PDB file of C-alpha atoms in Angstrom:
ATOM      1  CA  UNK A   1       0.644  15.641  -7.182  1.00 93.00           C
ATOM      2  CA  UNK A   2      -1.728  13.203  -8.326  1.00 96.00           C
ATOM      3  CA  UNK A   3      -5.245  12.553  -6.774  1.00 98.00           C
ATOM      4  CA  UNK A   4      -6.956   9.550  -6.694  1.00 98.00           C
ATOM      5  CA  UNK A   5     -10.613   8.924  -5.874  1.00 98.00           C
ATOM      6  CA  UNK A   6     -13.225   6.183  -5.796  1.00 98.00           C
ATOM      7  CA  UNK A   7     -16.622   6.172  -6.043  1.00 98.00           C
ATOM      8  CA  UNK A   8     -18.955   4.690  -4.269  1.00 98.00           C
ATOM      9  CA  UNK A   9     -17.178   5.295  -0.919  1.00 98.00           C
ATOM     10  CA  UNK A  10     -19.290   2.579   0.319  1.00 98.00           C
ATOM     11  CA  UNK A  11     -22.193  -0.092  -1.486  1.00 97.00           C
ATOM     12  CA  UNK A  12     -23.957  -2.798   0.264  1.00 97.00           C
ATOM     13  CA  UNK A  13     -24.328  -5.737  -2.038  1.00 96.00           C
ATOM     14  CA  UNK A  14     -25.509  -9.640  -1.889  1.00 96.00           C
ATOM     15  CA  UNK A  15     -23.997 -12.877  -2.496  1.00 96.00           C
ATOM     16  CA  UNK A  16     -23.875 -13.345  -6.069  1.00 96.00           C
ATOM     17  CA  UNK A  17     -24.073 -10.004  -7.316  1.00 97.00           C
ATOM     18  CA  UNK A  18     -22.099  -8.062  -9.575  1.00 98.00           C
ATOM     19  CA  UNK A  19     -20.348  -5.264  -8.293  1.00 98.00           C
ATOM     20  CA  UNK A  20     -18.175  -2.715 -10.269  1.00 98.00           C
ATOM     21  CA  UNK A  21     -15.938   0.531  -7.799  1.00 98.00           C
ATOM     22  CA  UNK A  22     -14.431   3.306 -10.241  1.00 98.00           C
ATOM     23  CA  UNK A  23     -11.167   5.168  -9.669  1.00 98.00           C
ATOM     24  CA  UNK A  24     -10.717   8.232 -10.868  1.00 98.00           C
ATOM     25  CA  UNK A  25      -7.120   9.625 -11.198  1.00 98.00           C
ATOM     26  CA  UNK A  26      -5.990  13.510 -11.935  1.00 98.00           C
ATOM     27  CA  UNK A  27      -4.468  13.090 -14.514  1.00 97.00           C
ATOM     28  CA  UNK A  28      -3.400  10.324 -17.128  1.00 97.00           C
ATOM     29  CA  UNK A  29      -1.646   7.426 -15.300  1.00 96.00           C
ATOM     30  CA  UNK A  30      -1.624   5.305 -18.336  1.00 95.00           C
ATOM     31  CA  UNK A  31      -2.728   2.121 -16.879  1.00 95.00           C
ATOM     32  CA  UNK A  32      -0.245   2.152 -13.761  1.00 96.00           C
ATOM     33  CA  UNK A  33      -3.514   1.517 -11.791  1.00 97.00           C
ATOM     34  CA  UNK A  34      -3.237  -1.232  -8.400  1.00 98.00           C
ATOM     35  CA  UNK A  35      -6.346  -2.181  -6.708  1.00 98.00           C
ATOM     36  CA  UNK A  36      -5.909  -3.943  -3.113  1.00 98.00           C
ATOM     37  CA  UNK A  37      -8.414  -5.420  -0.876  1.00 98.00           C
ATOM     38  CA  UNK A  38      -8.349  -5.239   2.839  1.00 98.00           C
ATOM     39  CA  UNK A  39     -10.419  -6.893   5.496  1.00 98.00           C
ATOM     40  CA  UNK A  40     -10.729  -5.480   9.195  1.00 96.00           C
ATOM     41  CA  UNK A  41      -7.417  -5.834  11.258  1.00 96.00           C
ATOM     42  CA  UNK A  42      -5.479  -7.034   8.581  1.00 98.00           C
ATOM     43  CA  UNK A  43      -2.987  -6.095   6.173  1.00 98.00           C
ATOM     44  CA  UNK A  44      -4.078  -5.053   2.747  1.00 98.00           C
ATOM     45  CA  UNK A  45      -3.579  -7.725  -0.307  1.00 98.00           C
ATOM     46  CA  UNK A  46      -2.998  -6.741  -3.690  1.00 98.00           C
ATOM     47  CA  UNK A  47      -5.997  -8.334  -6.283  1.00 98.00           C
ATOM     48  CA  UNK A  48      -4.588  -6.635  -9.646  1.00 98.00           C
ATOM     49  CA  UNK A  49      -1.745  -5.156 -11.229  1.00 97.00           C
ATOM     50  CA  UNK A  50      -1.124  -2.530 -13.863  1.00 95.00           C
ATOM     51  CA  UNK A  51      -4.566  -1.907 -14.444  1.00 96.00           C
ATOM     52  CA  UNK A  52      -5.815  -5.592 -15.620  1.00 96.00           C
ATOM     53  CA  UNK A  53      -3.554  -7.994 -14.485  1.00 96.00           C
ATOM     54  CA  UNK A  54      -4.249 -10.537 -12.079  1.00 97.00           C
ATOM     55  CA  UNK A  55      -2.106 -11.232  -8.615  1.00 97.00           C
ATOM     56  CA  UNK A  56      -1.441 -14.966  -8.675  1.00 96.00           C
ATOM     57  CA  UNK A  57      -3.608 -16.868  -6.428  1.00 97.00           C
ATOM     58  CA  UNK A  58      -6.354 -14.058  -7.143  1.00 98.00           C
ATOM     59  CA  UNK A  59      -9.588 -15.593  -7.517  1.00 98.00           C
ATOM     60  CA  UNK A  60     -10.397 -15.088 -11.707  1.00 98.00           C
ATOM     61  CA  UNK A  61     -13.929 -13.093 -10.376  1.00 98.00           C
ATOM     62  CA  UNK A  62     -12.052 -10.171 -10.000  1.00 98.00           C
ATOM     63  CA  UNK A  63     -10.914  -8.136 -12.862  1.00 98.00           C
ATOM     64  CA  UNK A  64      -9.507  -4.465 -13.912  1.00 98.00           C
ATOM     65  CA  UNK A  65     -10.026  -2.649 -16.718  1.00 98.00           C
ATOM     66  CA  UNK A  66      -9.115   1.178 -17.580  1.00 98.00           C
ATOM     67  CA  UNK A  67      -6.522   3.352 -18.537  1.00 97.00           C
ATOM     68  CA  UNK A  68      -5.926   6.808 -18.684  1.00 97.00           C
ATOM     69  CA  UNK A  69      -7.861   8.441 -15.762  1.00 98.00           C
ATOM     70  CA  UNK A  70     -10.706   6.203 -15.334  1.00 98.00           C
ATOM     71  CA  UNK A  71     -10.642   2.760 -13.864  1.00 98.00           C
ATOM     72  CA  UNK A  72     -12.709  -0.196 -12.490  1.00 98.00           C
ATOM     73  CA  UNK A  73     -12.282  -3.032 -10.254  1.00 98.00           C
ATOM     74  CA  UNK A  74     -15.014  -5.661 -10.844  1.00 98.00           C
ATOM     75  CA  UNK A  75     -16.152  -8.816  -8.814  1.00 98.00           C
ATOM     76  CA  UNK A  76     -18.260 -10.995 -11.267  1.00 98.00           C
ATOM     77  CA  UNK A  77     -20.252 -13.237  -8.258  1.00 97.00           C
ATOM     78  CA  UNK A  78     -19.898 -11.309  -4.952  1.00 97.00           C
ATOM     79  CA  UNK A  79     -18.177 -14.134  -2.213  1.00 96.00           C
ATOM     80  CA  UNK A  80     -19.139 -14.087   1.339  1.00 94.00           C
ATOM     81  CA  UNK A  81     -15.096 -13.790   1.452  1.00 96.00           C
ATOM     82  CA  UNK A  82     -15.563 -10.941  -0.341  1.00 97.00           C
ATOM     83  CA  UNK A  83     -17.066  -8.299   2.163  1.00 93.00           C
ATOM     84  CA  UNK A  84     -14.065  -5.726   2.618  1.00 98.00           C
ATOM     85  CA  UNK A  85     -12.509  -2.586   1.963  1.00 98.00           C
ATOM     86  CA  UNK A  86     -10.795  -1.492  -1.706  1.00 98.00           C
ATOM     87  CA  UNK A  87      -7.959   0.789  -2.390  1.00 98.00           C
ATOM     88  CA  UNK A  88      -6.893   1.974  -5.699  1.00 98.00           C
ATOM     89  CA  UNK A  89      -2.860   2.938  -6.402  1.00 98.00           C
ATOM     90  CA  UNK A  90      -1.346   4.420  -8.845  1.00 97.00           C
ATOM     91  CA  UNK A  91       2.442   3.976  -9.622  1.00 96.00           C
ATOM     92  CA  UNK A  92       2.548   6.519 -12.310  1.00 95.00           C
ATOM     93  CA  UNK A  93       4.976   9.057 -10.097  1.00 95.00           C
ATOM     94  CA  UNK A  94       6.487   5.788  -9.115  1.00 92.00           C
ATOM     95  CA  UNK A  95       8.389   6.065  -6.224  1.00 94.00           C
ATOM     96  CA  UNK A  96       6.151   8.526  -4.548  1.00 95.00           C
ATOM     97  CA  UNK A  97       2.537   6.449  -4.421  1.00 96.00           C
ATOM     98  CA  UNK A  98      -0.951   7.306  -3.898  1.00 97.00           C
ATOM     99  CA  UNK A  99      -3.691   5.606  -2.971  1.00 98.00           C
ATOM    100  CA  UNK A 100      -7.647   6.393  -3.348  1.00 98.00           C
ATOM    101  CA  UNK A 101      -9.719   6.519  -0.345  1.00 98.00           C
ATOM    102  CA  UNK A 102     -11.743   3.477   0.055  1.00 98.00           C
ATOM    103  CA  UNK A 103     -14.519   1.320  -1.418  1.00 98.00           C
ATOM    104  CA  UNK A 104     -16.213  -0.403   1.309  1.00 98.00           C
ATOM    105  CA  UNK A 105     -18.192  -3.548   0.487  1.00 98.00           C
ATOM    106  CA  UNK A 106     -20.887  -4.720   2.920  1.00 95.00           C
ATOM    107  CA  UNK A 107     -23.102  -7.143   3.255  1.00 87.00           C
ATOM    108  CA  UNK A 108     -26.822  -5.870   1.955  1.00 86.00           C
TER     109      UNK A 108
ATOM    110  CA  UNK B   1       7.109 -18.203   2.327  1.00 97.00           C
ATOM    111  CA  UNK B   2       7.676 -14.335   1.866  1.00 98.00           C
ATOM    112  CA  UNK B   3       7.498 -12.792   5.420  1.00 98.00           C
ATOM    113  CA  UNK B   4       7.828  -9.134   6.720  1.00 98.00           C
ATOM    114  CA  UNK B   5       7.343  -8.586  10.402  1.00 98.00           C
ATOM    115  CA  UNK B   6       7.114  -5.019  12.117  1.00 98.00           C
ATOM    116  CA  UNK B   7       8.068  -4.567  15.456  1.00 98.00           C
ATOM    117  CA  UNK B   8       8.912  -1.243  17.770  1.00 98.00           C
ATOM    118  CA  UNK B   9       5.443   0.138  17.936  1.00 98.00           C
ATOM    119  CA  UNK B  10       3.796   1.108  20.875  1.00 98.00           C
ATOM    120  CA  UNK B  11       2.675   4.231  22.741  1.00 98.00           C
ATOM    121  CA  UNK B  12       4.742   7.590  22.635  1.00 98.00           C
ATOM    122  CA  UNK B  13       4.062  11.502  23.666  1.00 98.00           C
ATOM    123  CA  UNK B  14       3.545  13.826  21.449  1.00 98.00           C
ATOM    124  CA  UNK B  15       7.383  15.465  20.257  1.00 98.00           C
ATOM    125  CA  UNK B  16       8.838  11.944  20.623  1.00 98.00           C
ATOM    126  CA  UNK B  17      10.579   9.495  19.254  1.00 98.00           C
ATOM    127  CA  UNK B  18      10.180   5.673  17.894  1.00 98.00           C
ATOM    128  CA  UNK B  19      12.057   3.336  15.747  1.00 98.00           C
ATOM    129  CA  UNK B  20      10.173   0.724  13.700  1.00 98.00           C
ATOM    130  CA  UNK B  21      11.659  -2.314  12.213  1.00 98.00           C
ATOM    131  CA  UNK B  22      10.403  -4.930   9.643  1.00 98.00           C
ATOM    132  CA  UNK B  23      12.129  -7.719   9.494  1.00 98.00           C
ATOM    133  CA  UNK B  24      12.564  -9.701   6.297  1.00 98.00           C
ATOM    134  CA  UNK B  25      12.539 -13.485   4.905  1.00 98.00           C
ATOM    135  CA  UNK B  26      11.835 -15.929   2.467  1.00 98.00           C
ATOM    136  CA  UNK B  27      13.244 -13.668  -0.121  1.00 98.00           C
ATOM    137  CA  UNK B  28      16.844 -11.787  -1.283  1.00 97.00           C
ATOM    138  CA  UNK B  29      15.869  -8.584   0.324  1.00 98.00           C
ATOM    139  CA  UNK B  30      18.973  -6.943  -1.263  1.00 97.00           C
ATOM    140  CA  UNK B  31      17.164  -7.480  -4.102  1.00 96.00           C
ATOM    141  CA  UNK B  32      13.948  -5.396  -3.646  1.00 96.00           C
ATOM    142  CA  UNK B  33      12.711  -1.714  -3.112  1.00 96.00           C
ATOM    143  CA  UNK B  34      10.536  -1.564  -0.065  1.00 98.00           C
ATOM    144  CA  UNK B  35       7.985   0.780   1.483  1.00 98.00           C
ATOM    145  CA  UNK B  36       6.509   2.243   4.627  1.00 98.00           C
ATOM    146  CA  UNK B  37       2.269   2.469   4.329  1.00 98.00           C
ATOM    147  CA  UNK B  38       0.502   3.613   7.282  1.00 98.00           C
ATOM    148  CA  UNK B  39      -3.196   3.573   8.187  1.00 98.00           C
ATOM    149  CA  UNK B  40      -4.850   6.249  10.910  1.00 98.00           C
ATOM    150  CA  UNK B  41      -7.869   4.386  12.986  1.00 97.00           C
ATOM    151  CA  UNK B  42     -10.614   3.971  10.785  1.00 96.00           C
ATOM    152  CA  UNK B  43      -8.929   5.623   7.765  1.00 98.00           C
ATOM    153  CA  UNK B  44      -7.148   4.869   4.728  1.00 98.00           C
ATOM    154  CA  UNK B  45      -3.698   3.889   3.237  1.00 98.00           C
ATOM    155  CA  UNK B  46      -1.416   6.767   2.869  1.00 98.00           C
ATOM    156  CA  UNK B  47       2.104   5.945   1.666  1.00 98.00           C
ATOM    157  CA  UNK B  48       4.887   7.277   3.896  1.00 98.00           C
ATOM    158  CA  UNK B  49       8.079   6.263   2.594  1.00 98.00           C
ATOM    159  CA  UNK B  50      10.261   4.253  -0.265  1.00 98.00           C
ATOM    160  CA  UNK B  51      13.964   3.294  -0.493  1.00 98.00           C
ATOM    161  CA  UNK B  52      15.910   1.827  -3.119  1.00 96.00           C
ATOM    162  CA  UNK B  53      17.621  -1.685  -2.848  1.00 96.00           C
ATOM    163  CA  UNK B  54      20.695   0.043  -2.288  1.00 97.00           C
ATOM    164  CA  UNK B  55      19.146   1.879   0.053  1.00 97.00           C
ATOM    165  CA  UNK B  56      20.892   5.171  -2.133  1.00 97.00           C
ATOM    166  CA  UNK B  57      17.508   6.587  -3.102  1.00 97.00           C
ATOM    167  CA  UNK B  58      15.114   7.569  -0.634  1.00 98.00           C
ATOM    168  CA  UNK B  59      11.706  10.001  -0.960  1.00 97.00           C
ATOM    169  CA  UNK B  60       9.139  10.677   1.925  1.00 98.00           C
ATOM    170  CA  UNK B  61       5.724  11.786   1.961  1.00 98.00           C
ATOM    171  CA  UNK B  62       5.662  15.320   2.583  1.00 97.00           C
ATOM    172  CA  UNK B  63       3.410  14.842   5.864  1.00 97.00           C
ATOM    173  CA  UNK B  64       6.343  13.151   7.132  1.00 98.00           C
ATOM    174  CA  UNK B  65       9.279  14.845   5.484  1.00 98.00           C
ATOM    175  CA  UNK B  66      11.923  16.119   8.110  1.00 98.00           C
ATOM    176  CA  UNK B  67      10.744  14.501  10.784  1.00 98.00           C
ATOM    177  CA  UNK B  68      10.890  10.772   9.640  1.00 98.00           C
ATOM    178  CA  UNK B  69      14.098   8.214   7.976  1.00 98.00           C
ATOM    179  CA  UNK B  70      14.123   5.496   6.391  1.00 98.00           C
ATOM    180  CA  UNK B  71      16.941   3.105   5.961  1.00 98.00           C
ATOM    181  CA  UNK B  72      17.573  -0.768   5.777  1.00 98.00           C
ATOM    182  CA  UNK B  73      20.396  -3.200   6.241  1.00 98.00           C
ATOM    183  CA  UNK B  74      20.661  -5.123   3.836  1.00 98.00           C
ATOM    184  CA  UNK B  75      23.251  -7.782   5.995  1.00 98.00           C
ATOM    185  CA  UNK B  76      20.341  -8.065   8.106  1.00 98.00           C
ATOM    186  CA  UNK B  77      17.478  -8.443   6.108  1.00 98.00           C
ATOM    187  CA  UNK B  78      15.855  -5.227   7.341  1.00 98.00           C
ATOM    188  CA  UNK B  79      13.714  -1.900   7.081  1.00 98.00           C
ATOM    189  CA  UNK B  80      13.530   0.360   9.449  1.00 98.00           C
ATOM    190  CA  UNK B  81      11.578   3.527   9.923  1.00 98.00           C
ATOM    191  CA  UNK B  82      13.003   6.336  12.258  1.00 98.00           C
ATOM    192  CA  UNK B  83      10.316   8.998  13.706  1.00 98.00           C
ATOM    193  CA  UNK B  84      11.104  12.127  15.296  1.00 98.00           C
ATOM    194  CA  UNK B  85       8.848  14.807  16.603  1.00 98.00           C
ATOM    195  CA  UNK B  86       6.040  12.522  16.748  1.00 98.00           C
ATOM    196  CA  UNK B  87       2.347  14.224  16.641  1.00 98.00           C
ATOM    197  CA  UNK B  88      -1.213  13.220  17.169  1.00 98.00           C
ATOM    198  CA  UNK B  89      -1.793  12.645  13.561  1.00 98.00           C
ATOM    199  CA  UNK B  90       1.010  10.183  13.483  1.00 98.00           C
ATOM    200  CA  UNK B  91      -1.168   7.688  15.275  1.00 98.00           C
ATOM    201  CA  UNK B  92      -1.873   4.681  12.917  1.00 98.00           C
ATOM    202  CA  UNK B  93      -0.954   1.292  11.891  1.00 98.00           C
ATOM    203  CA  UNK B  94       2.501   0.979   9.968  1.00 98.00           C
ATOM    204  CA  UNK B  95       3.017  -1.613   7.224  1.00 98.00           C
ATOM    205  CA  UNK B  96       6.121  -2.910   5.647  1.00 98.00           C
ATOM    206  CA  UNK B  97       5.673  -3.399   1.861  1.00 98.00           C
ATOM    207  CA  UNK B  98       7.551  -5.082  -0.452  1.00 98.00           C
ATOM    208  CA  UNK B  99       8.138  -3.476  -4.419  1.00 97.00           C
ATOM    209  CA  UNK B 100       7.327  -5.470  -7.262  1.00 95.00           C
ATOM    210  CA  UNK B 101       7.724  -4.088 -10.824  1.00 89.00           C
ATOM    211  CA  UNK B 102       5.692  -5.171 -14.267  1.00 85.00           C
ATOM    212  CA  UNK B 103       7.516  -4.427 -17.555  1.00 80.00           C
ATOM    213  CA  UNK B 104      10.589  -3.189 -17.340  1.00 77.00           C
ATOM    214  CA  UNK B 105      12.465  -2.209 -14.072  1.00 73.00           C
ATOM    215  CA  UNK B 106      13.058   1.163 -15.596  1.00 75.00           C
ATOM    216  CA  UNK B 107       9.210   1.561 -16.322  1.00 79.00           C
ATOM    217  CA  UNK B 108       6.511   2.864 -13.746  1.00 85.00           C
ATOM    218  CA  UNK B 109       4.581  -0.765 -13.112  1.00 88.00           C
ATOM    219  CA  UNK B 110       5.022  -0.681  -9.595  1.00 94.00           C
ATOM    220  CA  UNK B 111       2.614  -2.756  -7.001  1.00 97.00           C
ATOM    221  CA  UNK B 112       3.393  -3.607  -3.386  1.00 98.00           C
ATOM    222  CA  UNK B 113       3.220  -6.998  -3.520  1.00 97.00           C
ATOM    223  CA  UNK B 114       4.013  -8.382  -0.066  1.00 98.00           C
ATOM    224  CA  UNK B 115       3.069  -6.652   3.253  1.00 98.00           C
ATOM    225  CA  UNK B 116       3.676  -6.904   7.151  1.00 98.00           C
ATOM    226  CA  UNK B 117       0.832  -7.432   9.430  1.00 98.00           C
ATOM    227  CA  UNK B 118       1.223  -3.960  11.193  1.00 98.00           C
ATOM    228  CA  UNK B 119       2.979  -2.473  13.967  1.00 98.00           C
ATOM    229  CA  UNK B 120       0.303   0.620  15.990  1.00 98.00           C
ATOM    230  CA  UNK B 121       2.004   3.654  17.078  1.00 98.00           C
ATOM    231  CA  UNK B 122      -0.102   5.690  19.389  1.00 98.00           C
ATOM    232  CA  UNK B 123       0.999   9.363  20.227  1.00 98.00           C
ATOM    233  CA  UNK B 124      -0.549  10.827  22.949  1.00 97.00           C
ATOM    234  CA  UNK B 125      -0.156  12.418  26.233  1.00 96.00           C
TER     235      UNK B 125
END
């Protein structure tokens, strides 16, 4: 089975800054990497596809990058809309899906 | 407007049963491979289930395996989610998602595009 974690499990960050989670899978997953955002009480929203590819209607501050094992979700300017929680998916051992524990983004 | 809405959660003793449903619109469900997410209290996502647009391939978590089945009617623009001998650990939020692909259908770009807003199943005594 393949693993995925992220690191850090949690940051605190301010308005405006730039702030980059890693995800880490097992083994090679080529660049079938998803990264979703999720606020308190509400269902998660995918941000990026297939490593670097942006979800239409995705504000262009996020981005992806990575392939292989090692990713990266970046926000360029940190939003106030912005303070959530971040989950990494890969869809390598597509249709059996895992997803990373958890970046948590709060408010510094 | 794309819209999946769970229903059939609710509170349940542990060894029981529940049936959720998502019901589907804004979109030719027929079309699409959809999944079953779930989320513990304070925890993360962990994937629970997948079925094919046909509803002819089906795979399960293995926390879940043998005691949970998934299926969907297509006439009626819905997923369900069957779950027998319910534990504690059960206890979470349940989300519909919808599959999209990237590349090629026969490739591995997968995302969940679309999801429900949640249905909480509770087991306890």
């Amino acid at each position: 089975d393949i693993q995925m974690t992220q690191s850090p499990s949690s940051l605190s960050a301010s308005v405006g800054d730039r702030v980059t989670i890693t995800c880490r899978a097992s083994q090679s997953i080529s660049s079938y990497l998803n990264w979703y955002q999720q606020k308190p009480g509400k269902a998660p929203k995918l941000l990026i596809y297939a490593a670097s590819s942006l979800q239409s209607g995705v504000p262009s501050r996020f981005s992806g990058s990575g392939s292989g094992t090692d990713f990266t979700l970046t926000i360029s300017s940190l939003q106030p809309e912005d303070f959530a929680t971040y989950y990494c998916q890969q869809s390598y051992s597509t249709p059996i899906y895992t997803f990373g524990p958890g970046t948590k983004v709060d408010i510094k | 407007e794309v819209q999946l809405v769970e229903s059939g959660g609710g509170l349940v003793q542990p060894g029981g049963s529940l049936r959720l449903s998502c019901a589907a619109s804004g979109f030719t469900f027929s079309s699409y491979e959809m999944n079953w997410v779930r989320q513990a209290p304070g925890k993360g996502l962990e994937w629970v289930s997948y079925i094919s647009s046909s509803g002819s391939t089906i795979y399960y978590a293995d926390s879940v395996k043998g005691r949970f089945t998934i299926s969907r009617d297509n006439a009626k623009n819905s997923l369900y989610l069957q779950m027998n001998s319910l534990r504690a650990e059960d206890t979470a939020v349940y989300y519909c998602a919808r599959t999209e692909y990237s590349g090629s259908y026969y490739g591995r770009g997968r995302y969940f595009d679309y999801w429900g807003q949640g249905t909480l199943v509770t087991v306890s005594s």
